[in-house]
Coordinates of C-alpha atoms in Angstrom, one line a residue:
M1 CA -49.6 -113.0 79.0
I2 CA -49.3 -109.3 79.5
I3 CA -48.0 -109.9 83.0
L4 CA -45.4 -112.4 81.7
H5 CA -44.2 -109.9 79.1
S6 CA -44.0 -107.1 81.6
L7 CA -41.9 -109.3 83.9
V8 CA -39.5 -110.1 81.1
I9 CA -39.2 -106.4 80.2
F10 CA -38.5 -105.5 83.8
N11 CA -35.8 -108.2 84.0
I12 CA -34.2 -107.0 80.7
L13 CA -34.1 -103.4 81.8
I14 CA -32.4 -104.4 85.1
I15 CA -29.7 -106.5 83.5
S16 CA -29.1 -104.1 80.6
A17 CA -28.6 -101.2 83.1
L18 CA -26.2 -103.3 85.2
L19 CA -24.2 -104.4 82.1
F20 CA -24.1 -100.9 80.6
H21 CA -23.4 -98.7 83.6
R22 CA -21.2 -100.8 85.8
K23 CA -17.8 -99.4 86.7
N24 CA -14.6 -100.6 85.0
N25 CA -16.8 -101.6 82.0
P26 CA -15.4 -103.0 78.7
L27 CA -17.1 -102.8 75.3
P28 CA -18.5 -106.4 75.3
N29 CA -20.6 -105.6 78.3
K30 CA -22.2 -102.7 76.5
I31 CA -22.8 -104.8 73.4
L32 CA -24.5 -107.4 75.6
A33 CA -26.7 -104.7 77.1
F34 CA -27.9 -103.8 73.6
I35 CA -28.4 -107.5 72.8
F36 CA -30.9 -107.7 75.7
L37 CA -32.7 -104.4 74.8
I38 CA -33.6 -105.7 71.3
P39 CA -36.0 -108.5 72.6
G40 CA -37.1 -106.0 75.2
L41 CA -38.5 -103.8 72.4
N42 CA -40.2 -106.9 71.0
F43 CA -41.9 -107.7 74.2
A44 CA -43.0 -104.1 74.7
N45 CA -44.6 -104.3 71.3
N46 CA -46.3 -107.6 72.3
I47 CA -47.9 -105.7 75.2
L48 CA -49.3 -103.2 72.7
I49 CA -50.6 -106.1 70.6
L50 CA -52.1 -108.0 73.5
S51 CA -53.7 -104.9 75.0
G52 CA -55.2 -103.8 71.7
S53 CA -53.1 -100.5 71.6
I54 CA -51.3 -101.7 68.5
Y55 CA -54.2 -100.5 66.4
R56 CA -53.2 -96.9 67.4
F57 CA -49.5 -97.6 66.7
P58 CA -49.5 -100.2 63.9
Y59 CA -46.0 -99.2 62.6
S60 CA -44.4 -100.1 65.9
Y61 CA -44.8 -103.8 64.9
F62 CA -42.7 -103.4 61.8
I63 CA -40.1 -101.2 63.5
V64 CA -39.6 -103.8 66.2
Q65 CA -39.4 -106.6 63.6
G66 CA -36.6 -104.6 61.9
T67 CA -34.6 -104.0 65.0
A68 CA -34.8 -107.7 65.9
I69 CA -32.6 -108.4 62.8
L70 CA -29.7 -106.8 64.7
F71 CA -29.9 -109.4 67.5
A72 CA -27.9 -112.3 65.9
P73 CA -25.2 -110.0 64.4
L74 CA -24.7 -108.3 67.8
V75 CA -24.4 -111.7 69.5
Y76 CA -21.9 -112.8 67.0
Y77 CA -19.9 -109.5 67.3
Y78 CA -20.0 -109.9 71.1
I79 CA -18.4 -113.4 70.7
L80 CA -15.7 -112.0 68.3
L81 CA -14.9 -109.3 70.8
L82 CA -14.4 -111.8 73.7
I83 CA -12.1 -114.1 71.6
G84 CA -10.2 -111.2 70.0
K85 CA -11.1 -112.0 66.5
K86 CA -11.6 -109.6 63.7
I87 CA -14.6 -109.5 61.3
T88 CA -13.6 -111.2 58.0
R89 CA -15.8 -113.9 56.5
Q90 CA -18.8 -112.6 58.5
K91 CA -19.4 -109.8 55.9
L92 CA -21.6 -112.2 53.9
L93 CA -23.7 -112.9 56.9
F94 CA -24.2 -109.2 57.6
L95 CA -25.2 -108.8 53.9
L96 CA -27.9 -111.5 54.4
S97 CA -29.1 -109.6 57.5
G98 CA -29.3 -106.4 55.3
L99 CA -31.4 -108.2 52.7
L100 CA -33.8 -109.4 55.5
L101 CA -34.0 -105.9 56.7
C102 CA -35.0 -104.8 53.2
F103 CA -37.7 -107.4 53.2
I104 CA -39.3 -106.1 56.4
I105 CA -39.0 -102.5 55.1
Y106 CA -40.8 -103.6 52.0
M107 CA -43.6 -105.2 54.1
S108 CA -43.9 -102.0 56.1
V109 CA -44.2 -99.8 53.1
D110 CA -46.8 -102.2 51.6
F111 CA -48.7 -102.1 54.8
G112 CA -48.7 -98.3 54.7
L113 CA -50.2 -98.2 51.2
Q114 CA -53.2 -100.2 52.3
D115 CA -56.5 -98.6 53.5
K116 CA -57.4 -98.5 57.3
T117 CA -59.7 -101.5 57.0
I118 CA -57.1 -103.8 55.5
Q119 CA -54.5 -102.5 58.0
Q120 CA -56.8 -103.4 61.0
K121 CA -57.5 -106.8 59.5
Y122 CA -53.8 -107.4 59.2
I123 CA -53.1 -106.4 62.8
S124 CA -56.0 -108.6 63.9
S125 CA -54.4 -111.6 62.2
V126 CA -51.1 -110.8 64.0
L127 CA -52.9 -110.9 67.3
E128 CA -55.5 -113.7 66.8
G129 CA -54.2 -115.6 63.8
P130 CA -53.9 -117.0 61.3
Y131 CA -50.5 -115.3 61.3
P132 CA -49.8 -113.4 58.0
L133 CA -48.1 -115.7 55.6
E134 CA -45.3 -113.2 54.7
M135 CA -44.6 -112.7 58.5
E136 CA -44.4 -116.5 58.9
I137 CA -41.8 -116.6 56.1
Y138 CA -40.0 -113.6 57.6
S139 CA -39.9 -115.3 61.1
L140 CA -38.7 -118.6 59.7
L141 CA -35.9 -116.8 57.7
F142 CA -35.0 -114.8 60.7
F143 CA -34.5 -117.8 63.0
L144 CA -32.7 -119.8 60.3
L145 CA -30.3 -116.9 59.8
Q146 CA -29.8 -116.8 63.6
L147 CA -28.9 -120.5 63.5
V148 CA -26.3 -119.7 60.9
Y149 CA -24.8 -116.9 63.0
F150 CA -24.7 -119.0 66.1
T151 CA -23.2 -122.0 64.2
F152 CA -20.4 -119.7 63.0
G153 CA -20.0 -118.5 66.6
A154 CA -19.7 -122.1 67.8
I155 CA -17.0 -122.8 65.3
D156 CA -15.1 -119.7 66.2
I157 CA -15.3 -120.5 69.9
Y158 CA -14.0 -124.1 69.2
Q159 CA -11.1 -122.6 67.1
Y160 CA -10.4 -120.2 70.0
K161 CA -10.1 -123.2 72.4
R162 CA -7.6 -124.9 70.0
K163 CA -5.5 -121.8 69.7
A164 CA -5.7 -121.2 73.4
K165 CA -4.4 -124.7 74.3
D166 CA -1.0 -123.2 75.2
V167 CA -2.6 -120.6 77.6
V168 CA -3.1 -122.0 81.1
S169 CA -4.6 -118.8 82.4
S170 CA -7.8 -119.2 84.5
I171 CA -9.2 -116.2 82.7
E172 CA -8.9 -117.9 79.4
A173 CA -10.4 -121.2 80.8
T174 CA -13.2 -119.2 82.4
K175 CA -13.9 -117.3 79.2
Y176 CA -14.1 -120.5 77.2
S177 CA -16.4 -122.2 79.6
Y178 CA -18.7 -119.1 79.6
L179 CA -18.7 -118.8 75.8
K180 CA -19.3 -122.5 75.3
Y181 CA -22.4 -122.5 77.4
F182 CA -23.5 -119.1 76.0
I183 CA -23.5 -120.4 72.4
I184 CA -25.0 -123.8 73.3
L185 CA -27.9 -122.0 75.0
F186 CA -28.5 -119.5 72.2
W187 CA -28.2 -122.1 69.5
S188 CA -30.4 -124.7 71.2
L189 CA -33.2 -122.2 72.0
T190 CA -33.1 -120.8 68.5
F191 CA -33.3 -124.3 67.0
V192 CA -36.2 -125.2 69.2
T193 CA -38.0 -121.9 68.4
T194 CA -37.5 -122.6 64.7
L195 CA -39.0 -126.0 65.1
L196 CA -42.0 -124.6 67.0
Y197 CA -42.6 -122.0 64.2
T198 CA -43.0 -124.8 61.7
S199 CA -45.1 -127.1 63.9
I200 CA -47.5 -125.0 66.1
D201 CA -49.5 -121.8 66.0
T202 CA -47.1 -118.9 65.5
V203 CA -49.1 -116.7 68.0
L204 CA -48.3 -119.2 70.8
V205 CA -44.6 -119.1 69.9
E206 CA -44.6 -115.3 69.8
Y207 CA -46.5 -114.6 73.0
I208 CA -45.7 -117.5 75.3
F209 CA -42.6 -119.4 74.2
L210 CA -40.3 -116.5 73.3
P211 CA -40.8 -114.7 76.7
L212 CA -39.9 -117.9 78.4
V213 CA -36.8 -118.2 76.2
I214 CA -35.7 -114.7 77.2
L215 CA -36.2 -115.6 80.9
V216 CA -33.9 -118.6 80.5
V217 CA -31.2 -116.5 78.9
F218 CA -31.7 -113.8 81.6
I219 CA -31.1 -116.3 84.3
F220 CA -28.0 -117.7 82.6
I221 CA -26.5 -114.2 82.2
L222 CA -27.3 -113.3 85.8
Y223 CA -25.7 -116.6 86.9
S224 CA -22.6 -115.9 84.8
A225 CA -22.2 -112.4 86.3
F226 CA -21.4 -114.1 89.6
H227 CA -19.9 -117.4 88.5
Y228 CA -17.8 -116.2 85.6
N229 CA -17.1 -112.7 86.9
A230 CA -13.7 -112.5 85.2
I231 CA -15.4 -111.9 81.8
F232 CA -17.3 -108.9 83.1
T233 CA -14.3 -106.7 84.0
S234 CA -12.3 -104.4 81.8
E235 CA -9.1 -105.9 83.2
S236 CA -9.7 -109.3 81.7
F237 CA -10.8 -107.7 78.5
N238 CA -7.6 -105.7 78.2
I239 CA -5.6 -108.9 78.8
Q240 CA -7.7 -110.3 75.9
L241 CA -6.6 -107.4 73.6
D242 CA -3.0 -108.1 74.5
K243 CA -3.4 -111.9 74.3
E244 CA -0.6 -114.2 73.1
I245 CA -2.9 -116.7 71.4
N246 CA -2.7 -115.1 68.0
I247 CA 1.0 -115.0 67.0
P248 CA 1.9 -111.9 64.9
I249 CA 2.3 -112.8 61.2
Q250 CA 5.3 -110.4 60.8
S251 CA 7.1 -112.1 63.7
L252 CA 6.6 -115.5 62.1
K253 CA 7.9 -114.2 58.8
K254 CA 11.1 -113.0 60.6
V255 CA 11.6 -116.5 61.9
L256 CA 11.0 -118.2 58.5
E257 CA 13.4 -115.7 56.9
G258 CA 16.1 -116.4 59.5
K259 CA 16.3 -112.7 60.6
Q260 CA 16.1 -113.6 64.3
H261 CA 18.5 -116.0 66.0
F262 CA 18.1 -117.8 69.3
P263 CA 20.3 -120.1 71.3
E264 CA 20.3 -123.7 70.0
D265 CA 19.9 -125.0 73.6
L266 CA 16.8 -122.8 74.2
P267 CA 14.5 -125.8 74.9
N268 CA 16.8 -126.9 77.7
K269 CA 16.9 -123.4 79.1
I270 CA 13.1 -123.3 79.1
M271 CA 13.0 -126.6 81.0
Q272 CA 15.7 -125.4 83.5
Y273 CA 13.9 -122.2 84.1
I274 CA 10.5 -123.9 84.7
N275 CA 12.1 -126.4 87.1
Q276 CA 14.2 -123.8 89.0
K277 CA 11.5 -121.1 89.3
K278 CA 8.6 -123.6 89.6
I279 CA 6.5 -121.2 87.5
F280 CA 3.9 -123.9 87.0
K281 CA 2.7 -123.2 90.5
D282 CA 1.3 -119.9 89.2
P283 CA -2.3 -120.7 88.3
E284 CA -2.2 -117.7 85.9
I285 CA 1.0 -118.7 84.1
T286 CA 0.8 -118.2 80.3
L287 CA 3.1 -118.6 77.4
H288 CA 3.2 -114.8 77.3
K289 CA 4.4 -114.5 80.9
L290 CA 7.1 -117.1 80.4
A291 CA 8.3 -115.4 77.2
S292 CA 8.5 -112.1 79.1
E293 CA 10.5 -113.6 81.9
L294 CA 12.9 -115.2 79.4
K295 CA 13.0 -112.2 77.2
V296 CA 12.2 -114.3 74.2
P297 CA 9.2 -113.7 71.9
A298 CA 6.2 -115.9 72.7
Y299 CA 6.0 -117.4 69.2
Q300 CA 9.6 -118.6 69.6
I301 CA 9.0 -120.1 73.0
S302 CA 6.0 -122.0 71.5
K303 CA 8.1 -123.2 68.6
E304 CA 10.9 -124.5 70.8
I305 CA 8.5 -126.3 73.1
N306 CA 6.6 -127.9 70.2
Q307 CA 9.6 -128.8 68.1
G308 CA 12.4 -129.1 70.7
L309 CA 10.5 -130.7 73.6
K310 CA 7.9 -132.4 71.4
T311 CA 5.0 -131.2 73.6
T312 CA 2.8 -128.1 74.1
F313 CA 3.1 -125.4 76.7
Y314 CA -0.2 -126.6 78.2
D315 CA 1.1 -130.2 78.6
L316 CA 4.5 -129.1 79.8
I317 CA 3.1 -127.0 82.6
N318 CA 0.5 -129.6 83.7
E319 CA 3.0 -132.4 83.6
N320 CA 5.3 -130.5 85.9
R321 CA 2.4 -129.8 88.2
V322 CA 1.6 -133.5 88.3
E323 CA 5.3 -134.3 89.1
E324 CA 5.2 -131.8 91.9
A325 CA 1.9 -133.2 93.2
K326 CA 3.4 -136.7 93.3
I327 CA 6.1 -135.5 95.6
L328 CA 3.5 -133.8 97.9
L329 CA 1.2 -136.8 97.8
S330 CA 4.0 -139.1 99.1
K331 CA 4.4 -136.7 102.1
I332 CA 0.7 -136.0 103.0
P333 CA 1.1 -136.8 106.7
K334 CA 4.1 -134.4 106.9
N335 CA 2.9 -131.5 104.9
N336 CA -0.6 -131.6 106.3
L337 CA -2.2 -131.0 102.9
S338 CA -5.4 -132.5 101.6
I339 CA -5.6 -133.7 98.0
E340 CA -7.5 -130.7 97.0
G341 CA -5.0 -128.5 98.8
I342 CA -2.2 -130.1 96.8
A343 CA -4.1 -129.4 93.6
Y344 CA -4.1 -125.7 94.4
E345 CA -0.6 -125.8 95.8
V346 CA 0.9 -127.0 92.5
G347 CA -1.1 -124.5 90.3
F348 CA -4.3 -126.2 89.3
N349 CA -7.5 -124.1 89.3
S350 CA -9.8 -126.8 90.3
R351 CA -10.0 -130.3 91.8
T352 CA -11.5 -131.6 88.5
A353 CA -8.6 -130.3 86.4
F354 CA -6.1 -131.8 88.8
Y355 CA -7.8 -135.3 88.8
R356 CA -8.0 -135.2 85.0
S357 CA -4.4 -134.3 84.4
F358 CA -3.1 -136.6 87.1
K359 CA -4.9 -139.5 85.5
K360 CA -3.6 -138.5 82.1
Y361 CA 0.1 -138.5 83.1
T362 CA 0.2 -141.3 85.7
G363 CA -2.7 -143.5 84.9
K364 CA -3.9 -143.3 88.5
N365 CA -6.2 -141.1 90.6
P366 CA -4.5 -138.9 93.3
S367 CA -6.5 -140.6 96.0
N368 CA -5.0 -144.0 95.4
F369 CA -1.6 -143.0 94.0
N370 CA 0.3 -144.2 97.0
E371 CA -1.5 -147.5 97.1
E372 CA 0.4 -150.5 95.8

């Protein structure tokens, strides 16, 4: 087990260093590096326990348990940074984490007031079992609170997807895909861990299952660093800070109060501009980009599309892409393009997205569109 823990620590140090020290590095990467260092400390402490050195450094056990409380709040803060959301309702969760931290501090102080014989017996039970009752309670509360954090994180990510439905940037799509799998992984592993704590020997969970959990998370992050590389650059994060998803409240108030006036035929002008410039061919086109080109606020463009054209920016762009694709599909022998080539030509980021949208707007698949 010492070898397993050492391997996990080695992997954690590598990925933390890469995340923290890479060039062009945004804040979320640094937060993610600290997220990994926290379980790294726990596994280093496990090595002390498994090797018997914990008897010489007994307080390291409680110190590591205390720092572990920061894990879920940092994961949640990392998610909020990526979706550009401020901390509001989460204050209650942070308060609960503070109370749990007070609990572990109390146990640490109580441990320090015991004589050496009782302290050694306590550490022996941590190593060999039965696991101390108060630590079982702490561990259960710890993982239950993590589930709450990750559940809130899942809700926020889902809301982010709904707000981002008018953003057809591949960066936003990539970020959502990454965050979706990120929170599913963390939530599922935490849920399974909580079940194991209530059903099998705690020592087995601490020293065998948890290292394997961290290895799974490590592999996922390593995979994401290559497959979802857009989320690991400061450029994409700066775009996030200037995102058009969250419409400024002050601007909305101006519209409601009638302080800003726009042409009544603005919906038609939007359609004409889209058709003439064929901006839908840009795979990175967003509501913000269109608003900038038309020199009209993004919130007003969104309003005109929703109310005037009875659709969303997302549907408007994809429907135009499909219409363009239909023209190209009818001329495949002449334009020498494959179906996948047509998908990219009209602005889709993937073959899957193209097939899904084409089916939605035509009721057919691109491959048999020309068949009678």
